PDB file of C-alpha atoms and ligand atoms in Angstrom:
ATOM      1  CA  MET A   1      26.393  85.799  66.887  1.00  0.00           C
ATOM      2  CA  SER A   2      22.851  87.123  66.403  1.00  0.00           C
ATOM      3  CA  LYS A   3      21.141  89.292  69.040  1.00  0.00           C
ATOM      4  CA  HIS A   4      18.754  86.440  69.701  1.00  0.00           C
ATOM      5  CA  MET A   5      21.599  83.964  70.398  1.00  0.00           C
ATOM      6  CA  THR A   6      23.370  86.363  72.741  1.00  0.00           C
ATOM      7  CA  ARG A   7      20.212  86.751  74.797  1.00  0.00           C
ATOM      8  CA  LYS A   8      19.709  82.996  74.911  1.00  0.00           C
ATOM      9  CA  ALA A   9      23.295  82.177  75.845  1.00  0.00           C
ATOM     10  CA  THR A  10      23.346  84.505  78.845  1.00  0.00           C
ATOM     11  CA  ARG A  11      19.835  84.136  80.195  1.00  0.00           C
ATOM     12  CA  HIS A  12      20.735  81.720  83.051  1.00  0.00           C
ATOM     13  CA  VAL A  13      23.032  84.103  84.811  1.00  0.00           C
ATOM     14  CA  ASN A  14      22.519  87.682  85.969  1.00  0.00           C
ATOM     15  CA  GLN A  15      25.825  89.451  86.420  1.00  0.00           C
ATOM     16  CA  ASN A  16      24.694  93.006  87.085  1.00  0.00           C
ATOM     17  CA  GLU A  17      25.732  93.135  90.723  1.00  0.00           C
ATOM     18  CA  GLY A  18      28.062  95.900  91.888  1.00  0.00           C
ATOM     19  CA  LEU A  19      30.602  95.683  94.708  1.00  0.00           C
ATOM     20  CA  ILE A  20      29.298  95.675  98.258  1.00  0.00           C
ATOM     21  CA  PHE A  21      31.658  98.618  98.893  1.00  0.00           C
ATOM     22  CA  GLU A  22      29.584 100.698  96.449  1.00  0.00           C
ATOM     23  CA  LYS A  23      26.549 100.295  98.738  1.00  0.00           C
ATOM     24  CA  SER A  24      28.479 101.390 101.815  1.00  0.00           C
ATOM     25  CA  SER A  25      27.650 104.587 103.716  1.00  0.00           C
ATOM     26  CA  PRO A  26      29.127 105.643 107.078  1.00  0.00           C
ATOM     27  CA  GLY A  27      27.247 104.563 110.178  1.00  0.00           C
ATOM     28  CA  LYS A  28      25.110 101.893 108.548  1.00  0.00           C
ATOM     29  CA  ALA A  29      25.206  98.545 110.343  1.00  0.00           C
ATOM     30  CA  ALA A  30      23.524  95.224 109.790  1.00  0.00           C
ATOM     31  CA  TRP A  31      23.046  94.218 113.366  1.00  0.00           C
ATOM     32  CA  LYS A  32      23.718  95.758 116.758  1.00  0.00           C
ATOM     33  CA  LEU A  33      23.722  93.551 119.833  1.00  0.00           C
ATOM     34  CA  PRO A  34      21.337  94.700 122.552  1.00  0.00           C
ATOM     35  CA  PRO A  35      22.987  95.562 125.915  1.00  0.00           C
ATOM     36  CA  LEU A  36      24.180  92.250 127.327  1.00  0.00           C
ATOM     37  CA  ASP A  37      24.042  91.037 130.849  1.00  0.00           C
ATOM     38  CA  VAL A  38      27.708  89.957 130.913  1.00  0.00           C
ATOM     39  CA  PRO A  39      30.750  91.647 132.488  1.00  0.00           C
ATOM     40  CA  ASP A  40      32.936  93.836 130.248  1.00  0.00           C
ATOM     41  CA  VAL A  41      36.220  92.324 129.073  1.00  0.00           C
ATOM     42  CA  ASP A  42      39.387  94.334 128.610  1.00  0.00           C
ATOM     43  CA  THR A  43      40.165  93.276 125.035  1.00  0.00           C
ATOM     44  CA  SER A  44      43.598  94.929 125.035  1.00  0.00           C
ATOM     45  CA  LYS A  45      44.639  92.502 127.797  1.00  0.00           C
ATOM     46  CA  LEU A  46      43.319  89.567 125.832  1.00  0.00           C
ATOM     47  CA  LEU A  47      44.778  90.541 122.455  1.00  0.00           C
ATOM     48  CA  GLY A  48      47.737  92.757 123.367  1.00  0.00           C
ATOM     49  CA  SER A  49      49.364  94.253 120.273  1.00  0.00           C
ATOM     50  CA  PHE A  50      47.010  92.260 118.029  1.00  0.00           C
ATOM     51  CA  GLU A  51      44.018  94.351 119.050  1.00  0.00           C
ATOM     52  CA  ARG A  52      42.669  96.377 116.117  1.00  0.00           C
ATOM     53  CA  LYS A  53      42.100 100.056 116.703  1.00  0.00           C
ATOM     54  CA  THR A  54      39.954 100.491 113.602  1.00  0.00           C
ATOM     55  CA  LEU A  55      38.186  98.062 111.331  1.00  0.00           C
ATOM     56  CA  GLY A  56      39.933  99.388 108.242  1.00  0.00           C
ATOM     57  CA  ASN A  57      38.223  99.509 104.916  1.00  0.00           C
ATOM     58  CA  MET A  58      35.051  97.553 105.674  1.00  0.00           C
ATOM     59  CA  PRO A  59      31.729  98.185 103.926  1.00  0.00           C
ATOM     60  CA  GLU A  60      29.000  99.634 106.132  1.00  0.00           C
ATOM     61  CA  VAL A  61      25.692  98.213 104.933  1.00  0.00           C
ATOM     62  CA  SER A  62      22.331  97.147 106.292  1.00  0.00           C
ATOM     63  CA  GLU A  63      21.332  93.542 106.880  1.00  0.00           C
ATOM     64  CA  ILE A  64      18.951  93.421 103.936  1.00  0.00           C
ATOM     65  CA  GLU A  65      21.612  94.906 101.645  1.00  0.00           C
ATOM     66  CA  ILE A  66      24.068  92.179 102.656  1.00  0.00           C
ATOM     67  CA  ILE A  67      21.505  89.418 102.175  1.00  0.00           C
ATOM     68  CA  ARG A  68      20.426  90.698  98.769  1.00  0.00           C
ATOM     69  CA  HIS A  69      23.996  91.285  97.632  1.00  0.00           C
ATOM     70  CA  PHE A  70      25.182  87.761  98.427  1.00  0.00           C
ATOM     71  CA  THR A  71      21.956  86.144  97.251  1.00  0.00           C
ATOM     72  CA  ARG A  72      22.339  87.907  93.899  1.00  0.00           C
ATOM     73  CA  LEU A  73      26.003  86.874  93.731  1.00  0.00           C
ATOM     74  CA  SER A  74      25.009  83.277  94.412  1.00  0.00           C
ATOM     75  CA  THR A  75      23.031  83.283  91.165  1.00  0.00           C
ATOM     76  CA  TRP A  76      26.372  83.514  89.356  1.00  0.00           C
ATOM     77  CA  ASN A  77      27.109  79.956  90.456  1.00  0.00           C
ATOM     78  CA  TYR A  78      26.310  77.842  87.495  1.00  0.00           C
ATOM     79  CA  ALA A  79      24.317  74.770  88.528  1.00  0.00           C
ATOM     80  CA  ILE A  80      22.811  71.742  86.870  1.00  0.00           C
ATOM     81  CA  ASP A  81      19.401  73.141  87.904  1.00  0.00           C
ATOM     82  CA  LEU A  82      20.026  76.143  85.635  1.00  0.00           C
ATOM     83  CA  GLY A  83      21.466  74.647  82.480  1.00  0.00           C
ATOM     84  CA  MET A  84      23.788  72.134  80.881  1.00  0.00           C
ATOM     85  CA  TYR A  85      27.338  71.787  82.194  1.00  0.00           C
ATOM     86  CA  PRO A  86      30.060  72.510  79.653  1.00  0.00           C
ATOM     87  CA  LEU A  87      32.382  70.039  81.426  1.00  0.00           C
ATOM     88  CA  GLY A  88      32.388  66.412  80.350  1.00  0.00           C
ATOM     89  CA  SER A  89      29.957  67.725  77.800  1.00  0.00           C
ATOM     90  CA  CYS A  90      30.180  64.994  75.233  1.00  0.00           C
ATOM     91  CA  THR A  91      28.843  62.061  77.256  1.00  0.00           C
ATOM     92  CA  MET A  92      27.323  62.609  80.654  1.00  0.00           C
ATOM     93  CA  LYS A  93      25.018  65.520  81.090  1.00  0.00           C
ATOM     94  CA  TYR A  94      23.528  64.568  84.409  1.00  0.00           C
ATOM     95  CA  ASN A  95      25.211  63.217  87.504  1.00  0.00           C
ATOM     96  CA  PRO A  96      23.223  61.952  90.495  1.00  0.00           C
ATOM     97  CA  ARG A  97      22.475  64.653  93.059  1.00  0.00           C
ATOM     98  CA  VAL A  98      23.320  62.231  95.851  1.00  0.00           C
ATOM     99  CA  ASN A  99      26.984  62.449  94.784  1.00  0.00           C
ATOM    100  CA  GLU A 100      26.847  66.207  95.274  1.00  0.00           C
ATOM    101  CA  VAL A 101      25.394  65.668  98.736  1.00  0.00           C
ATOM    102  CA  VAL A 102      28.345  63.410  99.608  1.00  0.00           C
ATOM    103  CA  SER A 103      30.873  65.939  98.346  1.00  0.00           C
ATOM    104  CA  ARG A 104      29.202  68.595 100.499  1.00  0.00           C
ATOM    105  CA  LEU A 105      29.741  66.625 103.727  1.00  0.00           C
ATOM    106  CA  ASP A 106      31.506  68.867 106.235  1.00  0.00           C
ATOM    107  CA  GLY A 107      34.770  66.912 106.398  1.00  0.00           C
ATOM    108  CA  ILE A 108      35.080  67.072 102.606  1.00  0.00           C
ATOM    109  CA  ALA A 109      33.722  70.504 101.707  1.00  0.00           C
ATOM    110  CA  ASN A 110      35.427  72.316 104.606  1.00  0.00           C
ATOM    111  CA  GLY A 111      38.775  70.551 104.385  1.00  0.00           C
ATOM    112  CA  HIS A 112      41.700  72.915 103.823  1.00  0.00           C
ATOM    113  CA  PRO A 113      45.051  72.106 102.191  1.00  0.00           C
ATOM    114  CA  TYR A 114      46.910  73.617 105.171  1.00  0.00           C
ATOM    115  CA  GLN A 115      44.878  71.693 107.729  1.00  0.00           C
ATOM    116  CA  PRO A 116      47.144  69.647 110.058  1.00  0.00           C
ATOM    117  CA  GLU A 117      47.626  66.039 108.992  1.00  0.00           C
ATOM    118  CA  LYS A 118      46.256  64.840 112.289  1.00  0.00           C
ATOM    119  CA  ILE A 119      42.763  66.098 111.475  1.00  0.00           C
ATOM    120  CA  SER A 120      42.960  65.291 107.749  1.00  0.00           C
ATOM    121  CA  GLN A 121      43.157  61.528 108.070  1.00  0.00           C
ATOM    122  CA  GLY A 122      39.648  60.922 106.711  1.00  0.00           C
ATOM    123  CA  ALA A 123      40.288  62.985 103.575  1.00  0.00           C
ATOM    124  CA  LEU A 124      43.696  61.361 103.091  1.00  0.00           C
ATOM    125  CA  ARG A 125      42.074  57.957 103.380  1.00  0.00           C
ATOM    126  CA  ILE A 126      39.529  58.832 100.677  1.00  0.00           C
ATOM    127  CA  ILE A 127      42.335  60.080  98.419  1.00  0.00           C
ATOM    128  CA  LYS A 128      44.407  56.936  99.014  1.00  0.00           C
ATOM    129  CA  THR A 129      41.499  54.519  98.534  1.00  0.00           C
ATOM    130  CA  LEU A 130      40.332  56.281  95.368  1.00  0.00           C
ATOM    131  CA  SER A 131      43.894  56.355  93.998  1.00  0.00           C
ATOM    132  CA  ASP A 132      44.373  52.628  94.694  1.00  0.00           C
ATOM    133  CA  CYS A 133      41.048  51.772  93.018  1.00  0.00           C
ATOM    134  CA  LEU A 134      41.884  53.843  89.929  1.00  0.00           C
ATOM    135  CA  LEU A 135      45.351  52.307  89.666  1.00  0.00           C
ATOM    136  CA  GLU A 136      43.791  48.838  89.851  1.00  0.00           C
ATOM    137  CA  ILE A 137      41.237  49.749  87.170  1.00  0.00           C
ATOM    138  CA  THR A 138      43.724  51.364  84.793  1.00  0.00           C
ATOM    139  CA  GLY A 139      46.817  49.209  85.402  1.00  0.00           C
ATOM    140  CA  MET A 140      48.959  52.344  85.694  1.00  0.00           C
ATOM    141  CA  ASP A 141      51.838  52.795  88.204  1.00  0.00           C
ATOM    142  CA  ALA A 142      51.061  56.183  89.746  1.00  0.00           C
ATOM    143  CA  ILE A 143      48.296  58.753  89.814  1.00  0.00           C
ATOM    144  CA  THR A 144      47.536  62.369  90.726  1.00  0.00           C
ATOM    145  CA  LEU A 145      44.073  63.577  91.688  1.00  0.00           C
ATOM    146  CA  GLN A 146      45.029  67.237  91.229  1.00  0.00           C
ATOM    147  CA  PRO A 147      43.495  68.062  87.812  1.00  0.00           C
ATOM    148  CA  ALA A 148      39.929  69.315  88.008  1.00  0.00           C
ATOM    149  CA  ALA A 149      38.594  68.001  84.693  1.00  0.00           C
ATOM    150  CA  GLY A 150      39.452  66.123  81.514  1.00  0.00           C
ATOM    151  CA  ALA A 151      41.234  68.839  79.569  1.00  0.00           C
ATOM    152  CA  HIS A 152      43.104  69.799  82.740  1.00  0.00           C
ATOM    153  CA  GLY A 153      44.185  66.134  83.063  1.00  0.00           C
ATOM    154  CA  GLU A 154      45.427  66.173  79.466  1.00  0.00           C
ATOM    155  CA  PHE A 155      47.407  69.315  80.186  1.00  0.00           C
ATOM    156  CA  THR A 156      48.961  67.727  83.301  1.00  0.00           C
ATOM    157  CA  GLY A 157      49.731  64.546  81.350  1.00  0.00           C
ATOM    158  CA  LEU A 158      51.424  66.356  78.494  1.00  0.00           C
ATOM    159  CA  LEU A 159      53.509  68.443  80.897  1.00  0.00           C
ATOM    160  CA  MET A 160      54.704  65.095  82.272  1.00  0.00           C
ATOM    161  CA  VAL A 161      55.460  63.885  78.751  1.00  0.00           C
ATOM    162  CA  ARG A 162      57.504  67.017  78.164  1.00  0.00           C
ATOM    163  CA  ALA A 163      59.312  66.634  81.531  1.00  0.00           C
ATOM    164  CA  HIS A 164      60.118  63.022  80.597  1.00  0.00           C
ATOM    165  CA  HIS A 165      61.724  64.025  77.304  1.00  0.00           C
ATOM    166  CA  GLU A 166      63.540  66.968  78.859  1.00  0.00           C
ATOM    167  CA  SER A 167      65.015  64.599  81.448  1.00  0.00           C
ATOM    168  CA  LYS A 168      66.466  62.632  78.526  1.00  0.00           C
ATOM    169  CA  GLY A 169      68.006  65.810  77.163  1.00  0.00           C
ATOM    170  CA  THR A 170      65.562  66.516  74.303  1.00  0.00           C
ATOM    171  CA  ALA A 171      62.154  68.180  74.559  1.00  0.00           C
ATOM    172  CA  ARG A 172      60.972  66.880  71.125  1.00  0.00           C
ATOM    173  CA  LYS A 173      58.652  68.985  68.987  1.00  0.00           C
ATOM    174  CA  LYS A 174      55.451  67.251  67.924  1.00  0.00           C
ATOM    175  CA  ILE A 175      52.400  65.390  69.141  1.00  0.00           C
ATOM    176  CA  LEU A 176      50.653  63.033  66.710  1.00  0.00           C
ATOM    177  CA  ILE A 177      46.870  63.249  66.887  1.00  0.00           C
ATOM    178  CA  PRO A 178      44.560  60.911  64.934  1.00  0.00           C
ATOM    179  CA  ASP A 179      41.722  62.666  63.103  1.00  0.00           C
ATOM    180  CA  SER A 180      39.320  60.670  65.330  1.00  0.00           C
ATOM    181  CA  ALA A 181      40.652  62.292  68.529  1.00  0.00           C
ATOM    182  CA  HIS A 182      38.666  64.449  70.901  1.00  0.00           C
ATOM    183  CA  GLY A 183      38.962  68.168  70.142  1.00  0.00           C
ATOM    184  CA  THR A 184      40.628  68.993  73.445  1.00  0.00           C
ATOM    185  CA  ASN A 185      43.665  66.841  72.492  1.00  0.00           C
ATOM    186  CA  PRO A 186      45.167  69.128  69.830  1.00  0.00           C
ATOM    187  CA  ALA A 187      44.251  72.178  71.938  1.00  0.00           C
ATOM    188  CA  THR A 188      46.150  70.711  74.890  1.00  0.00           C
ATOM    189  CA  ALA A 189      49.183  69.838  72.781  1.00  0.00           C
ATOM    190  CA  ALA A 190      49.293  73.404  71.439  1.00  0.00           C
ATOM    191  CA  MET A 191      48.967  74.874  74.938  1.00  0.00           C
ATOM    192  CA  VAL A 192      51.904  72.794  76.147  1.00  0.00           C
ATOM    193  CA  GLY A 193      53.923  74.228  73.248  1.00  0.00           C
ATOM    194  CA  TYR A 194      53.970  71.277  70.842  1.00  0.00           C
ATOM    195  CA  ALA A 195      53.268  71.310  67.131  1.00  0.00           C
ATOM    196  CA  VAL A 196      50.255  69.139  66.271  1.00  0.00           C
ATOM    197  CA  GLU A 197      50.555  66.626  63.432  1.00  0.00           C
ATOM    198  CA  ASN A 198      47.410  65.014  62.128  1.00  0.00           C
ATOM    199  CA  LEU A 199      47.281  61.233  61.672  1.00  0.00           C
ATOM    200  CA  LYS A 200      44.784  59.756  59.209  1.00  0.00           C
ATOM    201  CA  SER A 201      42.313  57.026  60.179  1.00  0.00           C
ATOM    202  CA  ASN A 202      41.903  53.868  58.105  1.00  0.00           C
ATOM    203  CA  SER A 203      38.643  52.836  56.440  1.00  0.00           C
ATOM    204  CA  LYS A 204      37.449  51.297  59.738  1.00  0.00           C
ATOM    205  CA  GLY A 205      37.879  54.585  61.615  1.00  0.00           C
ATOM    206  CA  MET A 206      40.958  53.398  63.542  1.00  0.00           C
ATOM    207  CA  VAL A 207      44.592  54.545  63.542  1.00  0.00           C
ATOM    208  CA  GLU A 208      46.184  53.794  60.168  1.00  0.00           C
ATOM    209  CA  ILE A 209      49.272  51.786  61.167  1.00  0.00           C
ATOM    210  CA  ALA A 210      51.161  52.417  57.919  1.00  0.00           C
ATOM    211  CA  ALA A 211      50.649  56.185  58.299  1.00  0.00           C
ATOM    212  CA  LEU A 212      51.886  56.013  61.891  1.00  0.00           C
ATOM    213  CA  GLN A 213      54.959  54.090  60.805  1.00  0.00           C
ATOM    214  CA  SER A 214      55.858  56.679  58.214  1.00  0.00           C
ATOM    215  CA  GLN A 215      55.140  59.713  60.439  1.00  0.00           C
ATOM    216  CA  MET A 216      56.891  58.435  63.583  1.00  0.00           C
ATOM    217  CA  ASN A 217      60.353  59.841  64.171  1.00  0.00           C
ATOM    218  CA  GLU A 218      62.578  61.275  66.916  1.00  0.00           C
ATOM    219  CA  ASP A 219      60.730  64.650  66.824  1.00  0.00           C
ATOM    220  CA  VAL A 220      57.508  63.031  68.066  1.00  0.00           C
ATOM    221  CA  ALA A 221      57.017  63.322  71.841  1.00  0.00           C
ATOM    222  CA  ALA A 222      53.785  61.317  72.002  1.00  0.00           C
ATOM    223  CA  LEU A 223      50.628  60.203  70.272  1.00  0.00           C
ATOM    224  CA  MET A 224      47.318  61.092  71.930  1.00  0.00           C
ATOM    225  CA  LEU A 225      44.849  58.294  71.426  1.00  0.00           C
ATOM    226  CA  THR A 226      41.193  58.782  72.327  1.00  0.00           C
ATOM    227  CA  ASN A 227      39.730  55.356  73.102  1.00  0.00           C
ATOM    228  CA  PRO A 228      36.957  54.675  72.330  1.00  0.00           C
ATOM    229  CA  ASN A 229      37.609  57.357  69.745  1.00  0.00           C
ATOM    230  CA  THR A 230      35.318  60.197  68.793  1.00  0.00           C
ATOM    231  CA  LEU A 231      33.713  58.034  66.101  1.00  0.00           C
ATOM    232  CA  GLY A 232      32.714  55.665  68.925  1.00  0.00           C
ATOM    233  CA  ILE A 233      35.104  52.995  67.681  1.00  0.00           C
ATOM    234  CA  PHE A 234      37.406  50.912  69.905  1.00  0.00           C
ATOM    235  CA  GLU A 235      41.001  50.981  68.720  1.00  0.00           C
ATOM    236  CA  GLN A 236      42.067  47.390  68.078  1.00  0.00           C
ATOM    237  CA  GLU A 237      45.801  47.692  67.488  1.00  0.00           C
ATOM    238  CA  ILE A 238      46.938  49.577  70.552  1.00  0.00           C
ATOM    239  CA  HIS A 239      49.851  47.198  71.271  1.00  0.00           C
ATOM    240  CA  LYS A 240      51.139  47.807  67.765  1.00  0.00           C
ATOM    241  CA  VAL A 241      50.687  51.586  68.096  1.00  0.00           C
ATOM    242  CA  ALA A 242      52.592  51.514  71.426  1.00  0.00           C
ATOM    243  CA  ASP A 243      55.416  49.421  69.965  1.00  0.00           C
ATOM    244  CA  ILE A 244      55.897  51.789  67.013  1.00  0.00           C
ATOM    245  CA  LEU A 245      56.072  54.808  69.328  1.00  0.00           C
ATOM    246  CA  HIS A 246      58.314  53.158  71.928  1.00  0.00           C
ATOM    247  CA  ALA A 247      60.769  51.926  69.290  1.00  0.00           C
ATOM    248  CA  LYS A 248      61.599  55.586  68.568  1.00  0.00           C
ATOM    249  CA  GLY A 249      61.450  56.802  72.198  1.00  0.00           C
ATOM    250  CA  GLY A 250      57.922  58.310  71.906  1.00  0.00           C
ATOM    251  CA  LEU A 251      55.139  57.881  74.474  1.00  0.00           C
ATOM    252  CA  LEU A 252      51.544  56.728  74.139  1.00  0.00           C
ATOM    253  CA  TYR A 253      48.974  59.008  75.784  1.00  0.00           C
ATOM    254  CA  MET A 254      45.450  57.657  76.168  1.00  0.00           C
ATOM    255  CA  ASP A 255      42.499  59.996  76.530  1.00  0.00           C
ATOM    256  CA  GLY A 256      40.460  57.915  78.975  1.00  0.00           C
ATOM    257  CA  ALA A 257      37.589  60.371  79.366  1.00  0.00           C
ATOM    258  CA  ASN A 258      35.187  57.672  78.256  1.00  0.00           C
ATOM    259  CA  MET A 259      36.839  54.858  80.198  1.00  0.00           C
ATOM    260  CA  ASN A 260      33.335  53.695  81.217  1.00  0.00           C
ATOM    261  CA  ALA A 261      33.354  51.757  77.954  1.00  0.00           C
ATOM    262  CA  LEU A 262      36.482  49.830  79.032  1.00  0.00           C
ATOM    263  CA  VAL A 263      36.218  49.417  82.814  1.00  0.00           C
ATOM    264  CA  GLY A 264      36.561  45.765  83.786  1.00  0.00           C
ATOM    265  CA  LYS A 265      37.361  44.721  80.203  1.00  0.00           C
ATOM    266  CA  VAL A 266      40.872  45.970  79.694  1.00  0.00           C
ATOM    267  CA  ARG A 267      43.558  47.888  81.614  1.00  0.00           C
ATOM    268  CA  PRO A 268      45.290  50.592  79.544  1.00  0.00           C
ATOM    269  CA  GLY A 269      48.554  50.140  81.498  1.00  0.00           C
ATOM    270  CA  GLU A 270      48.735  46.601  80.081  1.00  0.00           C
ATOM    271  CA  LEU A 271      48.200  47.840  76.523  1.00  0.00           C
ATOM    272  CA  GLY A 272      51.397  49.885  76.543  1.00  0.00           C
ATOM    273  CA  VAL A 273      49.794  53.204  77.494  1.00  0.00           C
ATOM    274  CA  ASP A 274      52.337  55.456  79.273  1.00  0.00           C
ATOM    275  CA  VAL A 275      50.173  58.382  80.408  1.00  0.00           C
ATOM    276  CA  MET A 276      46.419  58.817  80.551  1.00  0.00           C
ATOM    277  CA  HIS A 277      43.666  60.839  82.165  1.00  0.00           C
ATOM    278  CA  LEU A 278      40.225  59.833  83.389  1.00  0.00           C
ATOM    279  CA  ASN A 279      37.158  62.044  83.635  1.00  0.00           C
ATOM    280  CA  LEU A 280      35.809  61.101  87.035  1.00  0.00           C
ATOM    281  CA  HIS A 281      32.757  63.281  86.371  1.00  0.00           C
ATOM    282  CA  LYS A 282      31.909  61.073  83.417  1.00  0.00           C
ATOM    283  CA  THR A 283      33.033  57.502  84.044  1.00  0.00           C
ATOM    284  CA  PHE A 284      32.478  57.611  87.797  1.00  0.00           C
ATOM    285  CA  SER A 285      29.678  60.215  87.960  1.00  0.00           C
ATOM    286  CA  THR A 286      31.365  62.432  90.553  1.00  0.00           C
ATOM    287  CA  PRO A 287      30.204  66.047  90.710  1.00  0.00           C
ATOM    288  CA  HIS A 288      31.617  68.033  87.797  1.00  0.00           C
ATOM    289  CA  GLY A 289      35.127  69.335  88.215  1.00  0.00           C
ATOM    290  CA  GLY A 290      36.404  66.240  90.077  1.00  0.00           C
TER     291      GLY A 290
HETATM  292  C1  PLP B   1      37.301  62.020  74.913  1.00  0.00           C
HETATM  293  C2  PLP B   1      37.264  63.274  75.735  1.00  0.00           C
HETATM  294  N1  PLP B   1      38.416  63.898  76.056  1.00  0.00           N
HETATM  295  C3  PLP B   1      38.430  65.032  76.808  1.00  0.00           C
HETATM  296  C4  PLP B   1      37.260  65.601  77.255  1.00  0.00           C
HETATM  297  C5  PLP B   1      37.364  66.873  78.033  1.00  0.00           C
HETATM  298  O1  PLP B   1      36.926  66.725  79.327  1.00  0.00           O
HETATM  299  P1  PLP B   1      36.423  67.989  80.166  1.00  0.00           P
HETATM  300  O2  PLP B   1      35.197  68.472  79.479  1.00  0.00           O
HETATM  301  O3  PLP B   1      36.182  67.429  81.545  1.00  0.00           O
HETATM  302  O4  PLP B   1      37.562  68.990  80.178  1.00  0.00           O
HETATM  303  C6  PLP B   1      36.037  64.980  76.942  1.00  0.00           C
HETATM  304  C7  PLP B   1      34.723  65.520  77.315  1.00  0.00           C
HETATM  305  O5  PLP B   1      34.170  66.369  77.541  1.00  0.00           O
HETATM  306  C8  PLP B   1      36.046  63.790  76.176  1.00  0.00           C
HETATM  307  O6  PLP B   1      34.917  63.140  75.854  1.00  0.00           O
END
């Protein structure tokens, strides 16, 4: 990379901030309360053995040092106002700000996984409603909202593929990937520990059925089909592709990152797709990383 490119690639973010502990010096304090007109409380009675005798290793800094430190750190947060997002990069580059406002609502942004169920009902309802809608749209049987992006969804999906085969007593070795697939597909397969085998497209830019027939065997765990594929073409013989895989115990994975092109037209679950992911930050314009 040239000097010029390095400068350009890093100019949005300033990461020259040291630790707040490095600014600490004994006796410095950000704020001291003035004498208060309230009776003293015996804290040892209130807290018993939980009362701290010392504050331990805490930085001692002035108010302005704290403000500047955290303000500078906040510039490390990459934001759409600073540059292009590398997530969902190939289609949507801008998602409505109003969706970010919604995701920042207190009940959503401040929810905690260990929060008692009783006070998590609103969040659980959102999760359930969203899951039901996505199942209706995709025609699949079950869903997880855990993965944070497309490639993460692929990784989760392929771990499920592997678990499926292991439960049948054989892990299988390969994933078939058409040459029109999205680049994250072979990367995911390799990360899950599979060998990647390339599958040629036909003259129309779709999966070449004859090639699939000859390459499919009991070593193949799944085929990862990007639809519409990276050439922008809709695969037309998905039923056939699914049948060929299923006949030899393989699974059909669909990369549904660009499901916006299919919503309301066709449900992948009815095409014979076994596992798929959606990019909510693309098809449904949620904030990135959803
Ligand atoms: C077809 C396809 N698959 C996977 C991905 C990866 O998604 P993400 O960038 O959210 O990891 C993308 C887009 O970026 C995509 O277009």
